[in-house]
Short mmCIF file of C-alpha atoms and ligand atoms in Angstrom, two decimals:
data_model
loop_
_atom_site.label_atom_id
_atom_site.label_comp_id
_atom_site.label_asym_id
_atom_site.label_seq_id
_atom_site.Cartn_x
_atom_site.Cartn_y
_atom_site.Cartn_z
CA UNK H 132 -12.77 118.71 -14.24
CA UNK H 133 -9.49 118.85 -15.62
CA UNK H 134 -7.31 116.10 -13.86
CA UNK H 135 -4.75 118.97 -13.14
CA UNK H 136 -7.46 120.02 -10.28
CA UNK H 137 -7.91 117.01 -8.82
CA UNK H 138 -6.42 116.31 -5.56
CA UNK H 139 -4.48 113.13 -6.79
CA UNK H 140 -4.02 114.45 -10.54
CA UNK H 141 -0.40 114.58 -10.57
CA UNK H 142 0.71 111.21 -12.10
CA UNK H 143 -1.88 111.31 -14.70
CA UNK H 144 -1.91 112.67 -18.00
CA UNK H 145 -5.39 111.61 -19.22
CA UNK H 146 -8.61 113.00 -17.90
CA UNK H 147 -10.78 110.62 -16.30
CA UNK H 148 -13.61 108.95 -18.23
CA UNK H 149 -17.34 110.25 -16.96
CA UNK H 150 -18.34 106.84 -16.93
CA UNK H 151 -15.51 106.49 -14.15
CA UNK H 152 -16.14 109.24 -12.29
CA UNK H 153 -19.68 108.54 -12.01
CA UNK H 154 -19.25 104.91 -11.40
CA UNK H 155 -16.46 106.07 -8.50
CA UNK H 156 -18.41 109.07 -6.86
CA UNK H 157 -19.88 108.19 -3.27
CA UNK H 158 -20.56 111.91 -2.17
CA UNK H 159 -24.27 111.09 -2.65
CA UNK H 160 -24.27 108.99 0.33
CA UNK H 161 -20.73 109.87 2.51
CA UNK H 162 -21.76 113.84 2.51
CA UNK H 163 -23.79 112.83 6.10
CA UNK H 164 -20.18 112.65 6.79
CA UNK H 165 -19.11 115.95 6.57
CA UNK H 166 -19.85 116.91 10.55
CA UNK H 167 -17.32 114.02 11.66
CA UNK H 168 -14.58 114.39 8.16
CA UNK H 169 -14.35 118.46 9.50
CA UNK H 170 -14.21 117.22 13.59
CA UNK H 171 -11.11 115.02 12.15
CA UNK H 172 -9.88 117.47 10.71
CA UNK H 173 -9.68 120.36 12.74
CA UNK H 174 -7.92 117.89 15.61
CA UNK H 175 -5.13 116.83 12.98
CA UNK H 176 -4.65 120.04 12.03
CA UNK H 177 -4.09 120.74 15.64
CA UNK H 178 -1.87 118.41 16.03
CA UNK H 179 0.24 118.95 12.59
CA UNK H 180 0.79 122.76 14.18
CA UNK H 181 2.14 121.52 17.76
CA UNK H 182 4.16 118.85 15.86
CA UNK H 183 5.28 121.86 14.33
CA UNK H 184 4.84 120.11 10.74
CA UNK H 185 2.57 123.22 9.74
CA UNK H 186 2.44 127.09 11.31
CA UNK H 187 0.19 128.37 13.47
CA UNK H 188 -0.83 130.58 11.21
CA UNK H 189 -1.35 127.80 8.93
CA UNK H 190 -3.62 126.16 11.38
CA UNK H 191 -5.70 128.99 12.36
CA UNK H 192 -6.31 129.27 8.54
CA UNK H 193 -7.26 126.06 8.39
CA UNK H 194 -9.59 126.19 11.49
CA UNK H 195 -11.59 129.43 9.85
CA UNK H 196 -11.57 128.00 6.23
CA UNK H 197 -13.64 124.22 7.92
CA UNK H 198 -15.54 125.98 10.11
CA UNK H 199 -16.53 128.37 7.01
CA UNK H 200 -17.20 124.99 5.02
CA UNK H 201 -19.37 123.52 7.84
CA UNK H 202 -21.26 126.16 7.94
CA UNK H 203 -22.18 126.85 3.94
CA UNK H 204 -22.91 122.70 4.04
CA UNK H 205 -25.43 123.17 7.02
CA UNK H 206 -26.71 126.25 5.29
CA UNK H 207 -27.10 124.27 1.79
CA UNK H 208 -24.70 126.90 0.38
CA UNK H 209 -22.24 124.20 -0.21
CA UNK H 210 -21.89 122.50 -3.70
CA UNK H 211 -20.95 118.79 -3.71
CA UNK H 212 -19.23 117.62 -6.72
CA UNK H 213 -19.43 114.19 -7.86
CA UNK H 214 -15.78 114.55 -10.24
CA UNK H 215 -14.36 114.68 -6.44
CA UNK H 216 -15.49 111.40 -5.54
CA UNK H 217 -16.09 111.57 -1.70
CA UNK H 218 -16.94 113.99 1.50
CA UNK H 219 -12.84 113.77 2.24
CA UNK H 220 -11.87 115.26 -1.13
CA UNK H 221 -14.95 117.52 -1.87
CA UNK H 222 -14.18 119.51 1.65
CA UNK H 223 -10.09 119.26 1.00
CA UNK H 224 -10.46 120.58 -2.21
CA UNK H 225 -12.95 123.50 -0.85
CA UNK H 226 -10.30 124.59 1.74
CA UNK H 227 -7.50 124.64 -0.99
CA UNK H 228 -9.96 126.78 -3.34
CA UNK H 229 -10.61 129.30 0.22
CA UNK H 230 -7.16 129.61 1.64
CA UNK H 231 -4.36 128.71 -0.78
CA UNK H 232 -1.65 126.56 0.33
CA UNK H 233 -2.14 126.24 3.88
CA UNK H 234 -5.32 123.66 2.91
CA UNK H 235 -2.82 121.84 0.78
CA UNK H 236 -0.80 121.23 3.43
CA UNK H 237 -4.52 119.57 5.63
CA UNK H 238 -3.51 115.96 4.17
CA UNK H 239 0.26 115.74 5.88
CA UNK H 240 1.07 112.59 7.30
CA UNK H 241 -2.90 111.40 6.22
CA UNK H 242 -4.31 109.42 4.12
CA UNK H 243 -8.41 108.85 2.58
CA UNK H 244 -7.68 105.39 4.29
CA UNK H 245 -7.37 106.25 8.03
CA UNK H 246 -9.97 109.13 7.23
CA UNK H 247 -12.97 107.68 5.95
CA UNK H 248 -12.42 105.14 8.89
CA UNK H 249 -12.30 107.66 12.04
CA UNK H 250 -15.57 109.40 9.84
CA UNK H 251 -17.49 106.11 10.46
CA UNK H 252 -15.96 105.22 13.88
CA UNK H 253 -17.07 109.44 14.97
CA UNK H 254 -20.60 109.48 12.91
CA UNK H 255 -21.36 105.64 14.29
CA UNK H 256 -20.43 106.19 18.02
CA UNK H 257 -22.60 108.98 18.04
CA UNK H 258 -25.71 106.93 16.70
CA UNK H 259 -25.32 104.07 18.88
CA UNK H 260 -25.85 106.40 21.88
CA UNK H 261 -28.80 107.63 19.91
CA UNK H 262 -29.84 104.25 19.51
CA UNK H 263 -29.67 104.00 23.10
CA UNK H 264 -31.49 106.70 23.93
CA UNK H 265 -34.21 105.92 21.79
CA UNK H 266 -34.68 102.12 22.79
CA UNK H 267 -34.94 103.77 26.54
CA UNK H 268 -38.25 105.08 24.91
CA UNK H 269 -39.06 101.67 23.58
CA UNK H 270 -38.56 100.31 27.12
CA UNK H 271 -40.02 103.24 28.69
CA UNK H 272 -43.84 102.28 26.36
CA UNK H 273 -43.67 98.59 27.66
CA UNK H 274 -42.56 99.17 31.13
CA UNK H 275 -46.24 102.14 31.29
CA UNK H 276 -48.24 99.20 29.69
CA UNK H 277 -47.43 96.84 31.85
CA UNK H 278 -48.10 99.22 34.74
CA UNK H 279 -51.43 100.06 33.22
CA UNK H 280 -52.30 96.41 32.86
CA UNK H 281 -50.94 94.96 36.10
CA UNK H 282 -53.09 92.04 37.08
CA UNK H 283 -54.80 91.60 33.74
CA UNK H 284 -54.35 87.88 32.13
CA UNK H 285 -53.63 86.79 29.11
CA UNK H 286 -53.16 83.13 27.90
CA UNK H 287 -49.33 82.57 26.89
CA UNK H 288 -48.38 80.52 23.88
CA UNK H 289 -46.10 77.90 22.61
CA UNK H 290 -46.35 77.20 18.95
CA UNK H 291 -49.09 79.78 18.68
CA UNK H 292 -50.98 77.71 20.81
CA UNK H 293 -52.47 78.31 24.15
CA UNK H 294 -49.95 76.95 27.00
CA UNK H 295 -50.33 78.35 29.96
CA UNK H 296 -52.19 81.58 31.66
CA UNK H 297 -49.78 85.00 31.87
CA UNK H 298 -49.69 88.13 33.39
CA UNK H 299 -50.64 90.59 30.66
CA UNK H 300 -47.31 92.86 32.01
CA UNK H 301 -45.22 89.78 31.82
CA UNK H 302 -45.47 89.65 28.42
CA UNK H 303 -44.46 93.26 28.34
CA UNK H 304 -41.36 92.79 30.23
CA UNK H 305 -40.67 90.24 27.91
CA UNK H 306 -39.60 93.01 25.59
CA UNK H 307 -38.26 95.36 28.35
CA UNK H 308 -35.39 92.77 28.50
CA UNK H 309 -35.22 91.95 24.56
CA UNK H 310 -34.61 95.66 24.03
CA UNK H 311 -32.27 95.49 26.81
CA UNK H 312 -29.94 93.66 25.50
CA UNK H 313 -30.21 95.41 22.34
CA UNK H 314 -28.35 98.59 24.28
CA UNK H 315 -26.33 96.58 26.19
CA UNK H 316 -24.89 95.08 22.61
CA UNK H 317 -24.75 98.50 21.41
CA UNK H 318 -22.66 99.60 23.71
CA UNK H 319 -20.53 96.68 24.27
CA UNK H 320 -19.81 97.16 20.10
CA UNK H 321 -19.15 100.86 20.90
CA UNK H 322 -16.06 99.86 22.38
CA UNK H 323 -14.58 98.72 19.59
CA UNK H 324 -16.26 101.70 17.95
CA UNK H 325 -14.58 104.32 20.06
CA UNK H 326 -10.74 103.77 18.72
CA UNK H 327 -8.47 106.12 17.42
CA UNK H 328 -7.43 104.87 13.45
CA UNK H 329 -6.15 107.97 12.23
CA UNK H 330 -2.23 107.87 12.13
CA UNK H 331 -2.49 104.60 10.40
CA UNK H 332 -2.45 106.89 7.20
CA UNK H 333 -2.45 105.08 3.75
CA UNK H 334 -1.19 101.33 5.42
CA UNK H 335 2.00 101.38 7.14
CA UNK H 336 1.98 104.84 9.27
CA UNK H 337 3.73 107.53 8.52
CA UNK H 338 7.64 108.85 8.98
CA UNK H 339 6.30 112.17 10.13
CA UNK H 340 6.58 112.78 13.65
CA UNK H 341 2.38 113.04 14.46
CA UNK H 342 1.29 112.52 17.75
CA UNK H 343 -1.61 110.12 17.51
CA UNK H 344 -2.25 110.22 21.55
CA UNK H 345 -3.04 113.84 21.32
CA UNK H 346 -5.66 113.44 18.19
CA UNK H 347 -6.96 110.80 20.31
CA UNK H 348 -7.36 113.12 23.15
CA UNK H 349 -8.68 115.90 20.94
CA UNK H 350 -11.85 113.62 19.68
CA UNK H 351 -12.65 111.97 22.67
CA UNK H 352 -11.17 108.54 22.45
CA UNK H 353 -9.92 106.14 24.83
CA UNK H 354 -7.26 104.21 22.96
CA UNK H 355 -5.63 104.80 19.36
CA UNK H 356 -5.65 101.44 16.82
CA UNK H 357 -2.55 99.39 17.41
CA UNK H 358 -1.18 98.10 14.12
CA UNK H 359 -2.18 100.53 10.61
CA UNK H 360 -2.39 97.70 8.48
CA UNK H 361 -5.18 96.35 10.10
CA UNK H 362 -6.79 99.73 10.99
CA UNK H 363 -7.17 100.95 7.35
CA UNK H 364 -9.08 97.56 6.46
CA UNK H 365 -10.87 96.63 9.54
CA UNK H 366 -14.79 97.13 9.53
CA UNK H 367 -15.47 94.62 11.63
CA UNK H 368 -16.85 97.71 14.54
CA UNK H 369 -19.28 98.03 11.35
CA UNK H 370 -20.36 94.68 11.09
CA UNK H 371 -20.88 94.14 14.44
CA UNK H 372 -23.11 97.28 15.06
CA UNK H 373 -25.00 96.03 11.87
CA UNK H 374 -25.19 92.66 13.78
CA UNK H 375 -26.12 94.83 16.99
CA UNK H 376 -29.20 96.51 14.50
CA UNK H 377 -30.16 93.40 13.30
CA UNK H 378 -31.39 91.94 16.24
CA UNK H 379 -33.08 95.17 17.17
CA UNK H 380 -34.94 94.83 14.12
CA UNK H 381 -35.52 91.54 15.23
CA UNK H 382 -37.57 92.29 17.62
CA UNK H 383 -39.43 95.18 16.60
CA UNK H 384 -40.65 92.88 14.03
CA UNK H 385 -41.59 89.74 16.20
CA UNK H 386 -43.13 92.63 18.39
CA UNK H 387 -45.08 93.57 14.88
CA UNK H 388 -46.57 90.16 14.35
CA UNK H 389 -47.69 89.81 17.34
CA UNK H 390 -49.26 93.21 17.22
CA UNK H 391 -50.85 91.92 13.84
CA UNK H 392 -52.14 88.73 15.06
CA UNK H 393 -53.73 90.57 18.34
CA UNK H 394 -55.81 92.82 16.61
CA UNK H 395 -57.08 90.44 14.02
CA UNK H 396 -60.81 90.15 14.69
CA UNK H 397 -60.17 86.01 15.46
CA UNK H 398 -57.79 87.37 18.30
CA UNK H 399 -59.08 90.80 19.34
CA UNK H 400 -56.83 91.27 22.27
CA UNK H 401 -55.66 94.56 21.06
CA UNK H 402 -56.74 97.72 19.62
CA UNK H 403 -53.95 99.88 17.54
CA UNK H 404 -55.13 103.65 17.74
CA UNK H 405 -56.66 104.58 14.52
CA UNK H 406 -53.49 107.36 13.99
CA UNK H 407 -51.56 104.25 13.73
CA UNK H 408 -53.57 102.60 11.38
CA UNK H 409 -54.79 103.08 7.85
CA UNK H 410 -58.06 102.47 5.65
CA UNK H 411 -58.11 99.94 2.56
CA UNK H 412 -59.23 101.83 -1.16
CA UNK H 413 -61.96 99.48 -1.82
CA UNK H 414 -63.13 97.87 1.20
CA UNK H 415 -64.87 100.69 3.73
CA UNK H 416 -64.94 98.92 7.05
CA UNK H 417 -61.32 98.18 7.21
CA UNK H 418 -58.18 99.31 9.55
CA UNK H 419 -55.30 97.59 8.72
CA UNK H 420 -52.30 97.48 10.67
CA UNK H 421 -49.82 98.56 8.16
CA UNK H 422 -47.20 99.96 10.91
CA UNK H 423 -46.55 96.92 12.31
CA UNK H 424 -47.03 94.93 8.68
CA UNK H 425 -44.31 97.44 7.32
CA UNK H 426 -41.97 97.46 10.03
CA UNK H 427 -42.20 93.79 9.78
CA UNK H 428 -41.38 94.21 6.10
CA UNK H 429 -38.50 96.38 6.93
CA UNK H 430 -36.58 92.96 8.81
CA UNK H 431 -36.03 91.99 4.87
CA UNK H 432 -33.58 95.15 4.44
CA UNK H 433 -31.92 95.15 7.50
CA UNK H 434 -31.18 91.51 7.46
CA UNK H 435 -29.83 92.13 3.56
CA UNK H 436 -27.54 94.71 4.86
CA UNK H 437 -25.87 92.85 7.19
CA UNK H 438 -25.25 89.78 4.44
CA UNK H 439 -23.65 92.26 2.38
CA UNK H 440 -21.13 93.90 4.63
CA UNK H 441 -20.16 90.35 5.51
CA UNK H 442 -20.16 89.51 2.09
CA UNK H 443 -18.45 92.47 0.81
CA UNK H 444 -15.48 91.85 3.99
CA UNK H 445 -15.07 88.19 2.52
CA UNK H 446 -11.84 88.03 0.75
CA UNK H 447 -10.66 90.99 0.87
CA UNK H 448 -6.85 90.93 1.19
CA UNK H 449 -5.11 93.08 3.26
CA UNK H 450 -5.01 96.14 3.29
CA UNK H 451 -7.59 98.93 2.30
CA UNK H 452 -9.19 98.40 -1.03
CA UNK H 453 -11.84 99.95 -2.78
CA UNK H 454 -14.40 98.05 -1.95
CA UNK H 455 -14.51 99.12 1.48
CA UNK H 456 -16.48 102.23 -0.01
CA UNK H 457 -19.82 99.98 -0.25
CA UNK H 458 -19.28 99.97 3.44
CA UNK H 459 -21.33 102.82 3.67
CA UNK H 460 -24.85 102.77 2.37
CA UNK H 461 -25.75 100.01 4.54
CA UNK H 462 -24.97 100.96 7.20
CA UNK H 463 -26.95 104.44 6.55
CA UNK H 464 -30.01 102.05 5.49
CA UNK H 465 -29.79 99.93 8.53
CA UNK H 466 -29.02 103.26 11.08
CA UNK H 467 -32.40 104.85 9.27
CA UNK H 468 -34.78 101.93 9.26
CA UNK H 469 -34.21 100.76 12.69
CA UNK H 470 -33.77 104.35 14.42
CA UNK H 471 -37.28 105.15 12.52
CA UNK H 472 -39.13 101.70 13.51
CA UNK H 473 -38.18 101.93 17.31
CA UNK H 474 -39.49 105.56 17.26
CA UNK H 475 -42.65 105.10 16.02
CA UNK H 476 -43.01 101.61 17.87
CA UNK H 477 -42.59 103.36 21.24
CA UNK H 478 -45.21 106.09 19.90
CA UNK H 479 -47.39 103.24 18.80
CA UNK H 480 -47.42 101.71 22.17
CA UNK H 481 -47.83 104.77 24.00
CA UNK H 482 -51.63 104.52 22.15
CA UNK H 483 -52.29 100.92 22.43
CA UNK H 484 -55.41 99.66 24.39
CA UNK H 485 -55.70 95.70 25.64
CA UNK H 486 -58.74 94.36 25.53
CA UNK H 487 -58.53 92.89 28.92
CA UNK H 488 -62.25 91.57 29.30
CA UNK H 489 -61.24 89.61 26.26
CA UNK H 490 -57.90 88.47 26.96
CA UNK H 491 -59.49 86.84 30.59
CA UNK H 492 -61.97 85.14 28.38
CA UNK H 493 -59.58 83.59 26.30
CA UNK H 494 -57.57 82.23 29.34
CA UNK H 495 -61.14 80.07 30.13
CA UNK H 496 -60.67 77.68 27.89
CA UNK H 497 -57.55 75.38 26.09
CA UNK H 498 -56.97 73.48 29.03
CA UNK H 499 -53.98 76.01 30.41
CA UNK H 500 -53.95 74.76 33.45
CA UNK H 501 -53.34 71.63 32.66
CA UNK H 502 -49.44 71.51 33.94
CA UNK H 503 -50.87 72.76 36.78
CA UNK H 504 -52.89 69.82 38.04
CA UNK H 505 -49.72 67.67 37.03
CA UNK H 506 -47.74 69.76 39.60
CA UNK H 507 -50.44 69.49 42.10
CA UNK H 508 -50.13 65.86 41.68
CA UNK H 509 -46.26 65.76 42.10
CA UNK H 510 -46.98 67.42 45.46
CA UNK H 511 -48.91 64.99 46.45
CA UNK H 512 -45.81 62.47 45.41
CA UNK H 513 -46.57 61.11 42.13
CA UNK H 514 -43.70 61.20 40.01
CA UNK H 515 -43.94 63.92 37.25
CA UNK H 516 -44.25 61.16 34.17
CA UNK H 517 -46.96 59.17 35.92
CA UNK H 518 -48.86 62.73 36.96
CA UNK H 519 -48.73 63.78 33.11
CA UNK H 520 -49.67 60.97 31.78
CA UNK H 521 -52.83 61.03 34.91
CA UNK H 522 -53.80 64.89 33.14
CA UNK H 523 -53.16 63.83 29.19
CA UNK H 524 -56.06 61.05 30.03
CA UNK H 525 -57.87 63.78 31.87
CA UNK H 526 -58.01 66.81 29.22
CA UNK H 527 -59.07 63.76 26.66
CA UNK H 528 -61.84 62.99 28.98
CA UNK H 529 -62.26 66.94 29.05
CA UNK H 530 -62.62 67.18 24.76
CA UNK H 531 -64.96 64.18 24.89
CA UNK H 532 -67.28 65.54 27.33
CA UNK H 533 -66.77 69.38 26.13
CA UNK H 534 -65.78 70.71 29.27
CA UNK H 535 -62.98 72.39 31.11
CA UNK H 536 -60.85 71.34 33.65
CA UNK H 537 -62.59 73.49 35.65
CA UNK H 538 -66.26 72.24 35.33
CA UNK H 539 -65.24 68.69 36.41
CA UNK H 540 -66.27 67.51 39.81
CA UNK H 541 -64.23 66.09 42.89
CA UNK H 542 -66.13 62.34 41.94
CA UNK H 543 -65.28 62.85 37.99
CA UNK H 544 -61.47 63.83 38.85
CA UNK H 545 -61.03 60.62 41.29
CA UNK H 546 -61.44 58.49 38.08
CA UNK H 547 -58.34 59.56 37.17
CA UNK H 548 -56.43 60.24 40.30
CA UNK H 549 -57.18 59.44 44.02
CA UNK H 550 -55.08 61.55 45.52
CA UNK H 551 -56.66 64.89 43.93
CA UNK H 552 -58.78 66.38 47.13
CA UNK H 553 -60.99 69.82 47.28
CA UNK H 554 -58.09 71.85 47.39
CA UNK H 555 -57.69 71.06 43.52
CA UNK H 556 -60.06 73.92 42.75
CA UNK H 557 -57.96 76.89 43.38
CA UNK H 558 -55.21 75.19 41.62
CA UNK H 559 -57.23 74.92 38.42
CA UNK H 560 -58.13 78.40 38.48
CA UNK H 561 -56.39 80.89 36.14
CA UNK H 562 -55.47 83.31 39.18
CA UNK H 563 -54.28 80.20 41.24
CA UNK H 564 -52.16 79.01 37.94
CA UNK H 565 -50.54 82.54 37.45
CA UNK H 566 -49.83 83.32 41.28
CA UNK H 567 -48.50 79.92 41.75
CA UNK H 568 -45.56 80.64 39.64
CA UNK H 569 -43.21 82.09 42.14
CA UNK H 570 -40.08 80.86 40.29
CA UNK H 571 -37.69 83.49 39.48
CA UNK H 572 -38.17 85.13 36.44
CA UNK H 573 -41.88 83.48 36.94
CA UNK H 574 -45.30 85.17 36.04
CA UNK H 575 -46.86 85.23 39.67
CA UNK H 576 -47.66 88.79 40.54
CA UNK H 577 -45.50 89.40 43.38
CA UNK H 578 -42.70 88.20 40.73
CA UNK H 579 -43.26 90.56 38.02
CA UNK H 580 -44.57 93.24 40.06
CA UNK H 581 -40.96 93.14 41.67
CA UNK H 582 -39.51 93.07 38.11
CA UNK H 583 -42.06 96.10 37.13
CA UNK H 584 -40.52 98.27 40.04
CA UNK H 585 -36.99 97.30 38.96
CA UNK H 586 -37.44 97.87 34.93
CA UNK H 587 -39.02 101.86 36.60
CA UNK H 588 -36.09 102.28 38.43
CA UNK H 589 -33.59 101.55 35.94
CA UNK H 590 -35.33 103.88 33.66
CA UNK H 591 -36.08 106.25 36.27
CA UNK H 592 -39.76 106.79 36.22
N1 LIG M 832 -14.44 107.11 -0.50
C1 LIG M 832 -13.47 106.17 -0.05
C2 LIG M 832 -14.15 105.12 0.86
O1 LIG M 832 -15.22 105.34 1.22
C3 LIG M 832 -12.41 106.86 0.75
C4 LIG M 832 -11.10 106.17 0.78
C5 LIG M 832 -10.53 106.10 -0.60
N2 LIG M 832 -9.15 105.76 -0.58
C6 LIG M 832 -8.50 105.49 -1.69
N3 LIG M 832 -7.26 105.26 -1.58
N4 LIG M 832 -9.10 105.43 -2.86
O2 LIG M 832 -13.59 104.10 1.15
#
């Protein structure tokens, strides 16, 4: 391509070098753009006519000629062209080529710089309501299992070892909240999201009389940017919903380990459905949890993204500068990992079985109800320190004689405390230790089974 035909050819006399134009290009990625560059477009064009800075008839030219584009890109009639560098110049230069000068006259009072930043803002404040909806599905899988499974135990860990005796669904609404606040962040970063920049054109505005209020009104936003300078450089709305991602990933993939570690045969409190699982090439009587294992793997990706938006955002003096192009692909990486991991983690759930004979086995021994006795023993008025101290010595007396806290007798527990009586019994069990636990935000069933009926209603099933 002749510089001559390109949209900024004017000042130059020699064409550009392939290397360059290759090394520049970013249509490869930014054409997922298109849908939001043409919805900018058609609103500024609307607004260029009733600021009278273009005809009507200019307008209505331009409406026809985008809509024409939009609909030869959805069709794959559409040819992108890597000599025009990006989504904004491949569809500008289209229009020109359909309808003559009224598509030169598009880019009035605009520049690349405000554009490719209400693109983003449109195409991202879109996908964080996706996001949304699809982490309501996420929710939806933990708040069934924990219906399924109310009243089944489970011991609960600290440092991977056995602490204290759960409620199976406690553990579920663990992640009903961690995915929580994963929309709540969402949308709280969709704030900042959902701001006007166009009008900010190249840097300083533009002596043009636009009406940025209107634009704003024609694309659905609340407020319009208040100082260009900072609007053409500012990715921060990008950064944070990277941030927002992050953590989502976050906890898909603590989700995944503990998914792995469950249905290891040493753990067996699990069984992934074997259409989530697959089969090893040598070794016949395998079924490996590569779903969780790879989503897992994914965290690497999506952390890396993040680092280098910051990274890239480091330094960069004000205002727009080229740079800001890497913007993009990360933020498409991040978008299509984490969208694709929460679906198929809420599909995953929807088939997985607890093996709740198991998981009550497991709660029978470890000494879990250990700080149990100790708080039986402050309410009978010994101070906490002394009472610990009184149930270390007993578990030790416990491994030496291999037995649980439950197989010791009334005579063998006044050794260590005389204030323990027969009521000690139900206190040791693992129903007593889970019931007892009344606390808010506590494990006891009429806790979570409150919490259950609240996560349903919020979701509204
Ligand atoms: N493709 C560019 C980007 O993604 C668009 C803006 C380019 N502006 C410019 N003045 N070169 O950032």
């Amino acid at each position: 391509m002749t510089n001559e035909t390109k949209l900024w050819g004017g000042r130059f006399t020699e064409k550009t070098a392939a290397s360059v134009e290759a090394f520049t290009a970013s249509i490869h990625y930014d054409s997922r753009l298109y849908k939001q560059d043409i919805a900018g477009s058609q609103a500024h064009a609307k607004m260029l006519v009733k600021q009278g800075l273009i005809t009507a008839e200019e307008g209505e030219q331009i409406r026809g000629g985008l809509a024409e584009i939009e609909q030869e890109i959805e069709e794959g009639r559409f040819e992108f062209k890597p000599e025009l560098e990006d989504i904004h110049m491949n569809i500008e230069k289209a229009l020109v080529d359909k309808i003559g000068p009224a598509g030169a006259r598009l880019h009035t009072a605009r520049s690349r710089n405000d554009q490719v930043n209400l693109d983003i803002r449109l195409y991202l404040r879109e996908e964080t309501d996706r996001l949304v909806a699809i982490l309501d599905d996420v929710r939806t899988s933990f708040v069934k299992l924990a219906r399924r499974y109310l009243g089944a135990v489970m011991p609960g860990y600290t440092h991977l070892q056995r602490a204290q005796p759960l409620l199976v669904s406690h553990h579920m609404l663990a992640y009903f909240e961690m995915f929580g606040r994963d929309q709540e962040r969402l949308l709280d970063c969709k704030k900042r999201i959902n701001i006007l920049p166009l009008g900010a054109a190249a840097l300083a505005g533009t002596g043009l009389p636009i009406d940025r209020e209107f634009v704003a009104k024609e694309l659905g936003f609340p407020k319009v940017t208040a100082n260009s300078m900072d609007t053409v450089g500012d990715r921060d709305f990008a950064v944070e919903f990277l941030a927002a991602c992050t953590l989502i990933q976050l906890h898909l993939s603590r989700l995944s380990e503990e998914l792995v570690i469950w249905s290891t045969d040493e753990f067996n409190f699990v069984e992934l459905a074997d259409s989530f699982c697959t089969g090893s090439s040598i070794m016949p009587q395998k079924k490996n949890p590569d779903i969780p294992e790879l989503i897992r793997g994914k965290s690497g990706r999506v952390v890396g993204n993040l680092m280098s938006l910051i990274t890239l955002l480091k330094g960069l003096p004000l205002t727009y500068n080229r740079d800001l192009q890497e913007d993009k692909e990360p933020v498409f990486d991040t978008l299509d990992t984490v969208s694709q991991g929460l679906a198929i983690t809420a599909e995953m759930l929807a088939h997985l079985k607890f093996n709740t004979a198991r998981l009550e086995d497991a709660t029978k021994t470890g000494y879990m109800t250990a700080t149990d006795l100790a708080d039986y023993l402050v309410l009978k008025n010994i101070p906490f320190r002394e009472a610990h101290s009184i149930v270390g010595k007993t578990v030790a007396y416990c491994v030496k004689k291999r037995k649980e806290l439950t197989d010791l007798s009334l005579d063998e527990l006044h050794k260590f405390s005389k204030v323990i009586e027969d009521d000690v019994f139900h206190v040791l069990t693992i129903q007593g230790s889970v019931d007892s636990r009344k606390s808010i935000g506590g494990t006891a069933m009429s806790r979570v089974s409150e919490a259950l009926q609240k996560a349903e209603e919020e979701l509204g099933i």
